[in-house]
Tab-separated table of C-alpha atoms in Angstrom:
chain	number	residue	atom	x	y	z
A	296	MET	CA	-4.528	34.490	25.642
A	297	VAL	CA	-6.801	33.882	22.615
A	298	ASN	CA	-8.564	36.908	21.180
A	299	GLY	CA	-8.034	38.790	24.428
A	300	ARG	CA	-9.410	36.034	26.622
A	301	CYS	CA	-7.787	33.137	28.524
A	302	GLY	CA	-7.800	29.953	26.500
A	303	ARG	CA	-8.248	27.936	29.705
A	304	HIS	CA	-11.285	29.976	30.741
A	305	PHE	CA	-9.800	31.651	33.751
A	306	PRO	CA	-10.867	33.362	36.004
A	307	LYS	CA	-13.338	30.706	37.091
A	308	ARG	CA	-16.586	31.401	39.064
A	309	TYR	CA	-16.846	31.188	42.801
A	310	ASN	CA	-18.260	27.891	43.921
A	311	GLY	CA	-19.194	26.647	47.416
A	312	VAL	CA	-18.676	22.899	46.896
A	313	THR	CA	-17.011	20.632	44.295
A	314	CYS	CA	-19.522	19.244	41.868
A	315	PHE	CA	-19.725	18.067	38.192
A	316	ASP	CA	-21.324	19.660	35.235
A	317	GLU	CA	-23.541	17.920	32.644
A	318	SER	CA	-20.533	16.773	30.641
A	319	GLY	CA	-18.893	15.110	33.613
A	320	PHE	CA	-16.107	17.713	34.046
A	321	PRO	CA	-15.395	18.804	37.706
A	322	ILE	CA	-16.278	22.338	38.944
A	323	TYR	CA	-14.016	22.728	41.938
A	324	ARG	CA	-14.767	24.486	45.163
A	325	ARG	CA	-13.603	28.166	44.935
A	326	ARG	CA	-14.764	30.031	47.990
A	327	ASN	CA	-14.732	33.846	48.193
A	328	THR	CA	-12.435	34.143	51.207
A	329	GLY	CA	-11.475	37.747	50.419
A	330	ARG	CA	-7.824	36.868	50.257
A	331	THR	CA	-5.892	38.259	47.274
A	332	VAL	CA	-2.280	38.508	46.133
A	333	LEU	CA	-0.619	40.994	43.773
A	334	ARG	CA	1.274	39.395	40.890
A	335	LYS	CA	2.845	41.371	38.067
A	336	GLY	CA	0.445	44.254	38.671
A	337	VAL	CA	-2.670	42.010	38.655
A	338	ILE	CA	-4.759	41.240	41.710
A	339	LEU	CA	-5.448	37.485	41.943
A	340	ASP	CA	-7.866	35.582	44.163
A	341	ASN	CA	-9.390	32.035	44.363
A	342	LYS	CA	-10.804	32.396	40.824
A	343	PHE	CA	-7.307	32.210	39.395
A	344	VAL	CA	-5.992	29.143	41.251
A	345	VAL	CA	-5.029	26.142	39.053
A	346	PRO	CA	-5.611	22.639	40.529
A	347	TYR	CA	-2.301	21.021	41.325
A	348	ASN	CA	-0.710	18.229	43.400
A	349	ARG	CA	2.315	19.332	45.465
A	350	GLU	CA	3.890	15.895	45.762
A	351	LEU	CA	3.822	15.274	42.027
A	352	LEU	CA	5.219	18.706	41.237
A	353	LEU	CA	8.141	18.211	43.605
A	354	ARG	CA	8.842	14.678	42.406
A	355	PHE	CA	8.814	15.286	38.681
A	356	GLN	CA	9.664	19.011	38.529
A	357	CYS	CA	7.299	19.747	35.721
A	358	HIS	CA	3.780	21.028	35.111
A	359	ILE	CA	1.130	18.295	35.628
A	360	ASN	CA	-2.489	19.061	34.884
A	361	LEU	CA	-4.849	17.230	37.280
A	362	GLU	CA	-8.559	16.606	36.865
A	363	ILE	CA	-10.998	14.334	38.820
A	364	CYS	CA	-12.130	11.514	36.503
A	365	ASN	CA	-15.783	10.706	37.354
A	366	ASN	CA	-17.594	10.053	34.074
A	367	SER	CA	-17.475	7.460	31.244
A	368	ARG	CA	-16.792	10.276	28.762
A	369	SER	CA	-13.581	11.074	30.603
A	370	LEU	CA	-12.445	7.445	30.356
A	371	LYS	CA	-13.212	7.452	26.574
A	372	TYR	CA	-11.100	10.585	26.244
A	373	LEU	CA	-8.207	9.115	28.241
A	374	PHE	CA	-7.917	6.037	26.086
A	375	LYS	CA	-8.360	8.020	22.894
A	376	TYR	CA	-5.615	10.402	23.973
A	377	CYS	CA	-2.939	7.857	24.978
A	378	LEU	CA	-3.525	5.796	21.841
A	379	LYS	CA	-3.411	8.664	19.271
A	380	GLY	CA	0.269	8.306	18.666
A	381	HIS	CA	3.323	10.506	19.072
A	382	ASP	CA	3.124	14.289	18.604
A	383	THR	CA	3.589	15.482	15.030
A	384	ALA	CA	6.587	17.703	14.278
A	385	THR	CA	7.951	19.380	11.172
A	386	MET	CA	11.735	19.225	11.361
A	387	LEU	CA	14.562	20.933	9.473
A	388	LEU	CA	17.752	18.878	9.363
A	389	LYS	CA	21.011	20.619	8.578
A	390	ARG	CA	24.710	20.223	9.310
A	391	LYS	CA	26.421	21.920	12.265
A	392	ASN	CA	27.923	24.699	10.343
A	393	ASP	CA	25.189	25.020	7.826
A	394	ASN	CA	23.000	28.169	7.503
A	395	SER	CA	20.393	29.642	5.146
A	396	ALA	CA	23.030	31.458	3.091
A	397	ASN	CA	24.932	28.200	2.411
A	398	ILE	CA	21.751	26.474	1.465
A	399	ALA	CA	20.871	29.235	-0.938
A	400	SER	CA	24.323	29.260	-2.555
A	401	ALA	CA	24.326	25.458	-2.935
A	402	ALA	CA	20.886	25.605	-4.384
A	403	SER	CA	21.856	28.256	-6.944
A	404	LYS	CA	24.853	26.082	-7.998
A	405	SER	CA	23.070	22.846	-8.431
A	406	LYS	CA	19.775	24.453	-9.395
A	407	ILE	CA	18.002	21.637	-7.480
A	408	PHE	CA	16.194	22.532	-4.347
A	409	ASP	CA	13.410	20.225	-3.110
A	410	GLU	CA	11.312	22.096	-0.521
A	411	VAL	CA	9.428	18.950	0.431
A	412	LYS	CA	12.552	16.881	1.162
A	413	HIS	CA	14.188	19.879	2.847
A	414	TYR	CA	11.486	19.708	5.632
A	415	LEU	CA	10.568	16.380	7.152
A	416	ASP	CA	7.083	15.686	8.599
A	417	GLY	CA	7.745	13.228	11.400
A	418	ARG	CA	6.884	12.261	14.892
A	419	TYR	CA	8.531	13.612	18.070
A	420	VAL	CA	9.337	11.384	20.989
A	421	CYS	CA	10.669	13.057	24.099
A	422	ALA	CA	13.512	11.574	26.175
A	423	SER	CA	11.325	10.306	29.003
A	424	GLU	CA	8.860	8.545	26.673
A	425	ALA	CA	11.760	7.024	24.665
A	426	ALA	CA	13.372	5.668	27.809
A	427	TRP	CA	9.964	4.274	28.947
A	428	ARG	CA	9.540	2.466	25.682
A	429	ILE	CA	13.222	1.211	25.501
A	430	LEU	CA	12.839	-0.323	28.949
A	431	GLY	CA	9.693	-2.064	27.733
A	432	PHE	CA	7.245	-0.579	30.252
A	433	ASP	CA	3.550	-0.816	29.499
A	434	ILE	CA	2.013	2.234	27.778
A	435	HIS	CA	-1.455	1.252	28.885
A	436	SER	CA	-3.257	-1.789	30.239
A	437	ARG	CA	-6.690	-3.350	29.994
A	438	TRP	CA	-8.249	-6.025	32.117
A	439	PRO	CA	-9.603	-8.637	31.668
A	440	SER	CA	-8.456	-9.908	28.237
A	441	VAL	CA	-11.073	-9.902	25.508
A	442	ASP	CA	-11.265	-12.684	22.949
A	443	ARG	CA	-12.913	-11.390	19.733
A	444	LEU	CA	-15.293	-14.043	18.350
A	445	PRO	CA	-16.016	-13.919	14.514
A	446	ILE	CA	-19.491	-14.337	13.136
A	447	HIS	CA	-20.265	-15.669	9.643
A	448	LEU	CA	-23.073	-17.470	7.871
A	449	LEU	CA	-22.931	-21.025	6.523
A	450	GLU	CA	-20.007	-21.390	4.015
A	451	SER	CA	-19.200	-17.672	4.322
A	452	LYS	CA	-16.263	-17.611	6.697
A	453	TYR	CA	-13.346	-15.227	6.137
A	454	VAL	CA	-10.274	-16.734	4.536
A	455	SER	CA	-6.895	-14.924	4.436
A	456	PHE	CA	-4.229	-15.628	1.836
A	457	LYS	CA	-1.107	-14.130	0.392
A	458	THR	CA	-0.521	-12.634	-2.995
A	459	GLY	CA	0.463	-15.445	-5.429
A	460	ASP	CA	-1.294	-18.286	-3.523
A	461	SER	CA	-3.113	-20.614	-5.844
A	462	LEU	CA	-6.925	-20.696	-5.538
A	463	GLN	CA	-6.870	-24.479	-5.008
A	464	ASN	CA	-4.456	-24.283	-2.041
A	465	VAL	CA	-6.442	-21.498	-0.524
A	466	CYS	CA	-9.616	-23.579	-0.698
A	467	LYS	CA	-7.968	-26.625	0.762
A	468	ARG	CA	-6.568	-24.624	3.645
A	469	ALA	CA	-10.028	-23.085	4.250
A	470	ASP	CA	-11.613	-26.509	4.410
A	471	ALA	CA	-8.892	-27.886	6.764
A	472	LYS	CA	-9.052	-24.981	9.230
A	473	MET	CA	-12.189	-24.374	11.210
A	474	SER	CA	-13.311	-20.959	12.368
A	475	LYS	CA	-13.997	-20.327	16.046
A	476	LEU	CA	-17.766	-20.510	15.320
A	477	GLU	CA	-17.412	-23.874	13.515
A	478	ALA	CA	-15.145	-25.141	16.300
A	479	TRP	CA	-17.821	-24.095	18.836
A	480	PHE	CA	-20.306	-26.468	17.066
A	481	VAL	CA	-17.723	-29.283	17.213
A	482	ALA	CA	-17.039	-28.600	20.955
A	483	ASN	CA	-20.711	-28.850	21.703
A	484	GLN	CA	-20.790	-32.322	20.044
A	485	LYS	CA	-17.677	-33.659	21.874
A	486	LEU	CA	-17.564	-31.870	25.217
A	487	PRO	CA	-20.650	-32.303	27.429
A	488	GLU	CA	-19.987	-29.244	29.619
A	489	ALA	CA	-19.725	-26.987	26.513
A	490	ARG	CA	-23.432	-27.211	25.975
A	491	ASN	CA	-24.034	-25.110	29.127
A	492	TYR	CA	-22.595	-21.890	27.596
A	493	THR	CA	-23.427	-19.561	24.722
A	494	TYR	CA	-20.901	-18.636	22.051
A	495	ALA	CA	-20.162	-15.407	23.898
A	496	GLU	CA	-19.566	-17.125	27.218
A	497	PHE	CA	-17.327	-19.832	25.697
A	498	PRO	CA	-13.895	-18.018	26.051
A	499	THR	CA	-14.514	-17.657	29.823
A	500	TYR	CA	-14.404	-21.457	30.284
A	501	PHE	CA	-12.506	-22.693	27.240
A	502	THR	CA	-9.243	-21.690	25.420
A	503	TRP	CA	-8.845	-21.400	21.673
A	504	LEU	CA	-5.896	-23.258	20.142
A	505	PRO	CA	-5.132	-21.418	16.866
A	506	LYS	CA	-2.817	-24.084	15.467
A	507	GLU	CA	-5.106	-26.923	16.034
A	508	CYS	CA	-8.263	-24.808	15.395
A	509	LYS	CA	-10.218	-26.181	18.370
A	510	TRP	CA	-11.399	-25.326	21.846
A	511	LYS	CA	-10.086	-26.965	25.043
A	512	TYR	CA	-10.907	-26.503	28.773
A	513	ARG	CA	-9.469	-23.361	30.278
A	514	GLN	CA	-6.846	-23.981	33.053
A	515	ARG	CA	-5.844	-20.491	33.999
A	516	GLY	CA	-6.420	-16.826	33.250
A	517	GLU	CA	-9.550	-14.755	32.944
A	518	VAL	CA	-11.010	-13.980	29.522
A	519	VAL	CA	-14.252	-12.599	28.348
A	520	GLY	CA	-15.726	-13.171	24.889
A	521	ARG	CA	-17.024	-10.480	22.571
A	522	LEU	CA	-18.824	-11.083	19.342
A	523	SER	CA	-17.691	-9.133	16.403
A	524	GLU	CA	-19.761	-6.038	15.671
A	525	VAL	CA	-22.434	-6.274	12.920
A	526	HIS	CA	-23.976	-3.376	11.026
A	527	PRO	CA	-27.714	-2.890	11.462
A	528	THR	CA	-28.134	-3.316	7.755
A	529	ALA	CA	-26.303	-6.689	7.644
A	530	GLY	CA	-29.577	-8.635	7.446
A	531	ASP	CA	-29.249	-12.411	8.425
A	532	LEU	CA	-25.836	-11.769	9.931
A	533	LEU	CA	-27.373	-9.373	12.480
A	534	TYR	CA	-30.052	-11.937	13.484
A	535	LEU	CA	-27.495	-14.702	13.652
A	536	ARG	CA	-25.574	-12.591	16.140
A	537	MET	CA	-28.730	-12.143	18.251
A	538	LEU	CA	-29.226	-15.923	18.365
A	539	LEU	CA	-25.644	-16.639	19.166
A	540	LEU	CA	-25.955	-14.393	22.227
A	541	ARG	CA	-28.821	-16.550	23.604
A	542	LYS	CA	-28.695	-20.079	22.227
A	543	LYS	CA	-26.679	-22.880	23.994
A	544	GLY	CA	-25.540	-26.286	22.864
A	545	CYS	CA	-25.901	-25.797	19.126
A	546	THR	CA	-24.045	-28.373	16.938
A	547	LYS	CA	-24.827	-26.786	13.489
A	548	PHE	CA	-26.231	-23.680	11.941
A	549	GLU	CA	-29.694	-25.348	11.631
A	550	ASP	CA	-29.889	-25.627	15.433
A	551	LEU	CA	-29.710	-21.875	15.716
A	552	ARG	CA	-32.869	-21.593	13.555
A	553	THR	CA	-34.725	-24.264	15.553
A	554	ILE	CA	-37.048	-22.860	18.181
A	555	ASP	CA	-39.148	-25.283	20.320
A	556	GLY	CA	-38.560	-28.083	17.816
A	557	VAL	CA	-39.580	-25.946	14.773
A	558	LEU	CA	-36.955	-25.238	12.101
A	559	HIS	CA	-37.485	-21.730	10.754
A	560	ASP	CA	-36.457	-20.717	7.228
A	561	THR	CA	-34.483	-17.606	8.230
A	562	TYR	CA	-32.638	-16.343	11.286
A	563	LYS	CA	-35.090	-13.388	11.465
A	564	GLU	CA	-38.010	-15.722	11.783
A	565	ALA	CA	-36.211	-17.506	14.607
A	566	CYS	CA	-35.597	-14.238	16.396
A	567	GLY	CA	-39.256	-13.423	16.038
A	568	ALA	CA	-40.207	-16.809	17.548
A	569	LEU	CA	-37.965	-16.009	20.523
A	570	GLY	CA	-39.616	-12.568	20.974
A	571	LEU	CA	-36.462	-10.758	20.216
A	572	LEU	CA	-37.971	-8.474	17.542
A	573	GLN	CA	-40.853	-7.187	19.551
A	574	ASN	CA	-40.835	-3.509	20.793
A	575	ASP	CA	-37.599	-2.859	18.913
A	576	LYS	CA	-35.581	-4.544	21.588
A	577	GLN	CA	-32.618	-5.170	19.409
A	578	TRP	CA	-32.207	-1.495	18.622
A	579	HIS	CA	-32.486	-0.493	22.240
A	580	ASP	CA	-29.863	-3.028	23.176
A	581	ALA	CA	-27.585	-1.864	20.343
A	582	LEU	CA	-27.740	1.793	21.416
A	583	SER	CA	-27.370	0.989	25.169
A	584	GLU	CA	-24.388	-1.277	24.517
A	585	ASN	CA	-22.545	1.212	22.275
A	586	ALA	CA	-23.341	4.158	24.632
A	587	GLN	CA	-20.648	2.736	26.913
A	588	SER	CA	-17.850	2.852	24.414
A	589	SER	CA	-18.855	5.172	21.473
A	590	PHE	CA	-18.842	8.917	21.152
A	591	PRO	CA	-22.059	10.914	20.659
A	592	HIS	CA	-21.504	11.615	16.971
A	593	GLN	CA	-20.991	7.878	16.412
A	594	LEU	CA	-24.277	7.138	18.216
A	595	ARG	CA	-26.147	9.678	16.092
A	596	GLU	CA	-24.773	8.001	12.960
A	597	MET	CA	-25.876	4.654	14.293
A	598	PHE	CA	-29.361	6.023	15.063
A	599	VAL	CA	-29.675	7.385	11.491
A	600	ASN	CA	-28.614	4.049	10.075
A	601	ILE	CA	-31.161	2.177	12.214
A	602	LEU	CA	-34.031	4.394	11.057
A	603	SER	CA	-32.894	4.476	7.405
A	604	TYR	CA	-32.214	0.793	6.761
A	605	SER	CA	-34.133	-1.135	9.388
A	606	SER	CA	-37.764	-1.531	10.399
A	607	VAL	CA	-38.375	0.284	13.672
A	608	ALA	CA	-41.800	0.033	15.209
A	609	ASP	CA	-41.645	3.177	17.321
A	610	PRO	CA	-38.797	5.592	16.355
A	611	HIS	CA	-40.049	8.278	18.789
A	612	PHE	CA	-39.806	5.962	21.791
A	613	LEU	CA	-36.324	4.936	20.603
A	614	TRP	CA	-35.221	8.554	20.512
A	615	LYS	CA	-36.944	9.315	23.857
A	616	CYS	CA	-34.985	6.491	25.542
A	617	HIS	CA	-31.561	7.264	24.136
A	618	TRP	CA	-31.356	10.984	23.294
A	619	ARG	CA	-29.191	11.861	26.274
A	620	CYS	CA	-26.299	9.666	25.183
A	621	MET	CA	-26.569	11.116	21.657
A	622	SER	CA	-26.397	14.744	22.918
A	623	GLU	CA	-23.569	14.565	25.374
A	624	ASP	CA	-21.304	16.710	23.234
A	625	ILE	CA	-23.939	19.315	22.284
A	626	LEU	CA	-23.264	21.658	25.196
A	627	VAL	CA	-19.524	21.751	24.551
A	628	LYS	CA	-20.065	22.451	20.867
A	629	ARG	CA	-22.467	25.316	21.545
A	630	ARG	CA	-20.019	26.806	24.063
A	631	ASN	CA	-17.239	26.757	21.536
A	632	VAL	CA	-19.462	28.168	18.764
A	633	THR	CA	-20.856	31.060	20.871
A	634	GLY	CA	-17.607	31.669	22.820
A	635	ASN	CA	-19.652	31.733	26.090
A	636	PHE	CA	-18.106	28.981	28.233
A	637	GLU	CA	-20.740	29.486	30.994
A	638	LEU	CA	-23.610	28.779	28.610
A	639	GLU	CA	-26.299	26.489	29.952
A	640	LEU	CA	-28.917	24.719	27.804
A	641	THR	CA	-32.250	23.305	28.757
A	642	GLU	CA	-33.292	19.722	27.883
A	643	THR	CA	-35.411	21.011	25.106
A	644	ASP	CA	-32.531	22.912	23.591
A	645	LEU	CA	-30.234	19.879	23.849
A	646	GLN	CA	-32.828	17.664	22.092
A	647	ASN	CA	-33.411	20.229	19.387
A	648	TYR	CA	-29.628	20.734	18.639
A	649	ALA	CA	-29.103	16.940	18.609
A	650	LEU	CA	-32.068	16.551	16.265
A	651	SER	CA	-30.569	19.165	13.929
A	652	GLU	CA	-27.303	17.193	13.816
A	653	ILE	CA	-29.356	14.100	12.969
A	654	GLU	CA	-31.214	16.003	10.283
A	655	LYS	CA	-27.851	16.904	8.646
A	656	LEU	CA	-26.883	13.189	8.569
A	657	PHE	CA	-30.262	12.340	6.999
A	658	SER	CA	-29.770	15.026	4.419
A	659	ASP	CA	-26.399	13.489	3.377
A	660	ILE	CA	-28.227	10.316	2.321
A	661	GLY	CA	-31.235	12.086	0.747
A	662	LYS	CA	-33.690	11.577	3.645
A	663	SER	CA	-35.158	13.649	6.435
A	664	LEU	CA	-36.688	13.417	9.864
A	665	ARG	CA	-39.967	14.349	8.223
A	666	ASP	CA	-39.997	10.899	6.626
A	667	PHE	CA	-40.764	9.496	10.092
A	668	PRO	CA	-44.040	11.018	11.284
A	669	ASP	CA	-43.497	9.902	14.899
A	670	MET	CA	-40.176	11.628	15.196
A	671	PRO	CA	-40.000	15.252	16.428
A	672	PHE	CA	-38.620	17.834	14.110
A	673	PRO	CA	-36.458	20.728	15.430
A	674	PRO	CA	-37.568	24.328	14.843
A	675	GLU	CA	-35.892	26.126	11.886
A	676	ILE	CA	-33.705	28.245	14.170
A	677	TYR	CA	-31.763	25.210	15.402
A	678	ILE	CA	-31.064	23.941	11.857
A	679	SER	CA	-30.189	27.308	10.337
A	680	SER	CA	-27.965	28.333	13.226
A	681	ASP	CA	-24.901	26.856	11.572
A	682	SER	CA	-26.154	25.575	8.200
A	683	ASN	CA	-23.979	28.091	6.353
A	684	ARG	CA	-20.860	27.462	8.288
A	685	LEU	CA	-18.650	27.354	5.125
A	686	ILE	CA	-20.044	30.600	3.765
A	687	ALA	CA	-19.695	32.320	7.106
A	688	GLU	CA	-16.115	31.142	7.398
A	689	GLU	CA	-15.061	32.167	3.923
A	690	THR	CA	-16.692	35.669	4.115
A	691	SER	CA	-15.339	36.514	7.595
A	692	TYR	CA	-11.935	37.780	6.385
A	693	ASP	CA	-10.943	41.352	6.995
A	694	VAL	CA	-11.344	43.048	3.645
A	695	GLN	CA	-8.993	45.872	4.408
A	696	GLU	CA	-6.261	43.518	5.525
A	697	MET	CA	-6.681	41.419	2.390
A	698	LYS	CA	-6.529	44.489	0.181
A	699	GLU	CA	-3.318	45.722	1.815
A	700	LYS	CA	-1.779	42.247	1.583
A	701	HIS	CA	-2.588	42.059	-2.169
A	702	ASP	CA	-1.257	45.513	-2.906
A	703	THR	CA	1.987	44.719	-1.088
A	704	ASN	CA	2.453	41.358	-2.772
A	705	HIS	CA	1.376	42.593	-6.240
A	706	LYS	CA	4.316	45.035	-6.391
A	707	LYS	CA	6.710	42.068	-5.924
A	708	LEU	CA	5.390	39.888	-8.750
A	709	ASN	CA	7.600	39.308	-11.780
A	710	ALA	CA	6.323	39.478	-15.335
A	711	GLU	CA	5.314	35.825	-15.642
A	712	GLN	CA	3.569	35.895	-12.278
A	713	LYS	CA	1.584	38.979	-13.324
A	714	ILE	CA	0.415	37.229	-16.489
A	715	VAL	CA	-0.955	34.341	-14.380
A	716	HIS	CA	-2.389	36.766	-11.782
A	717	ASP	CA	-4.220	38.878	-14.408
A	718	SER	CA	-5.497	35.841	-16.329
A	719	VAL	CA	-7.072	34.321	-13.159
A	720	ILE	CA	-8.624	37.562	-11.956
A	721	LYS	CA	-10.021	38.353	-15.400
A	722	SER	CA	-11.546	34.782	-15.609
A	723	VAL	CA	-13.257	35.264	-12.258
A	724	ASN	CA	-14.529	38.831	-13.024
A	725	THR	CA	-15.963	37.769	-16.390
A	726	LYS	CA	-17.290	34.432	-14.962
A	727	GLU	CA	-15.594	32.527	-17.738
A	728	GLY	CA	-14.190	29.879	-15.518
A	729	GLY	CA	-11.300	27.723	-16.576
A	730	LEU	CA	-8.424	25.513	-15.603
A	731	PHE	CA	-4.953	27.094	-15.090
A	732	PHE	CA	-1.879	24.982	-14.834
A	733	VAL	CA	1.243	26.726	-13.441
A	734	HIS	CA	4.507	24.804	-13.615
A	735	GLY	CA	7.782	25.741	-11.903
A	736	SER	CA	10.622	24.364	-9.810
A	737	GLY	CA	10.701	24.587	-6.048
A	738	GLY	CA	11.323	28.079	-4.661
A	739	CYS	CA	10.254	29.979	-7.808
A	740	GLY	CA	7.300	31.713	-6.133
A	741	LYS	CA	4.220	29.583	-6.904
A	742	THR	CA	2.928	29.734	-3.347
A	743	PHE	CA	3.547	33.536	-3.273
A	744	LEU	CA	1.463	33.840	-6.457
A	745	TRP	CA	-1.462	31.831	-4.935
A	746	GLN	CA	-1.398	33.957	-1.797
A	747	THR	CA	-1.608	37.178	-3.919
A	748	ILE	CA	-4.529	35.827	-5.965
A	749	ILE	CA	-6.424	34.622	-2.912
A	750	ALA	CA	-5.919	37.993	-1.144
A	751	ALA	CA	-7.268	39.805	-4.296
A	752	LEU	CA	-10.437	37.776	-4.464
A	753	ARG	CA	-11.108	37.814	-0.672
A	754	ALA	CA	-10.628	41.610	-0.688
A	755	ASN	CA	-13.825	41.693	-2.851
A	756	ARG	CA	-15.776	39.405	-0.571
A	757	GLN	CA	-15.526	36.447	-2.970
A	758	ILE	CA	-15.202	32.907	-1.744
A	759	VAL	CA	-11.975	31.030	-2.318
A	760	LEU	CA	-11.431	27.406	-1.514
A	761	PRO	CA	-7.664	26.763	-1.630
A	762	VAL	CA	-6.812	23.035	-1.610
A	763	ALA	CA	-3.587	21.045	-2.030
A	764	SER	CA	-2.749	17.373	-2.365
A	765	SER	CA	-0.653	17.224	0.873
A	766	GLY	CA	-1.053	18.652	4.312
A	767	ILE	CA	2.251	20.435	4.208
A	768	ALA	CA	1.401	22.245	1.016
A	769	ALA	CA	-2.086	23.045	2.391
A	770	THR	CA	-0.648	24.860	5.411
A	771	LEU	CA	1.197	27.265	3.094
A	772	LEU	CA	-2.135	28.556	1.723
A	773	PRO	CA	-4.287	30.984	3.795
A	774	GLY	CA	-7.246	28.913	4.931
A	775	GLY	CA	-5.956	25.935	2.873
A	776	ARG	CA	-6.999	22.275	3.350
A	777	THR	CA	-6.255	19.098	1.601
A	778	ALA	CA	-8.506	18.141	-1.288
A	779	HIS	CA	-9.554	14.933	0.481
A	780	SER	CA	-10.617	16.887	3.587
A	781	ARG	CA	-12.342	19.755	1.743
A	782	PHE	CA	-14.302	17.671	-0.861
A	783	HIS	CA	-14.482	14.353	1.064
A	784	ILE	CA	-12.969	12.471	-1.886
A	785	PRO	CA	-13.854	8.769	-1.391
A	786	LEU	CA	-10.493	7.479	-2.464
A	787	LYS	CA	-7.719	6.249	-0.206
A	788	LEU	CA	-4.186	6.837	-1.617
A	789	ASP	CA	-1.334	4.692	-0.610
């Protein structure tokens, strides 16, 4: 139960037939047969029945949740779930006869007690999964095999090297080893049949030999080629990719820019000569291709990048053709926000909420949907519905509860803690601001002091953003988050 309601949204509604909702989730048949059963003083009927499989329950003797998989979004979720890694666990390791009293006494003797090292943040692997991995069984499988094909401009291929390698040796090795694209040009010169296939079709009929850096005729196996993804703002690299998907038998980079015997100066001009840039075809193809494997928020980001950094002839038509794939998650979001899991939205509502999400992405880069006259702009109510999410979250605390917690904790503060407490509260009340540095060994009550100060400020309806450098420390603060998560610090620490 969550806030007095079932977290799995039971009881369900009666339904005559099994069908699927707009998100692809099944709505099972639950007929009103009038049959009920009394369980722990509660009358249950078909609305409370959980889908199950009798054979699986008997075989594995455990709870197994079953759902019909009938949508591409479900497949995305399945692969995302099984590849996310092991479950996270916070573990406390101690000896067999150890207890908290022994730990406290040992800490008082040595005066060294590291809270961080005392608890370990690790991954938990259950016995069945451990046995499965030890025996070497497949965790998941994909078919057919996919050969990733790199794309690069002339004299701009990627070169890998180790720390300490001399620049001269790196250059010699780069000249000696051809990339897959360069080897494709050579194969078109030496192998007559190779000229019948594009770069993307090549792995289906030829095998790449990494040591020899060349292609040879495929003898067995089934492989498909996939050109590396290119950002819409990549310029010539994007147009090169478009040409590689269509041109056959090229023996050098100049052949890709040659259309009907005319050598064009740029790859973009060559794409224009082939009619690939008319009617925004490349952007329609990009959104349609990625709709099969990307999540809606990723498609919205891609749509914003296309409009911001590329020349689109008809943005409204591009939105009209692909708005459905960009709004697949809107209904689920609104149900979670409103708490009404039977909420239904019209197509107009879905479009407006999706446009409001796109407007937020534009605002992050200093632009707006109003910069594109052809694009529709959502009404203000859709934008302001959750524009102050942070303020609403930070002012939703129970004032009375915060006041009682502060009064209780304040009585337990020692003299030094009271000095820090009073200094911070005074700085806030007088709006002086300031930076306060509190130093102390582990277990001396720093976290308890923070909790007391936070409770005092929130009791007065003031906003507090508690952050910490690590996730473990952030969980000890009420409403705490890591600094990187809260402020989106663009630095990766290793």
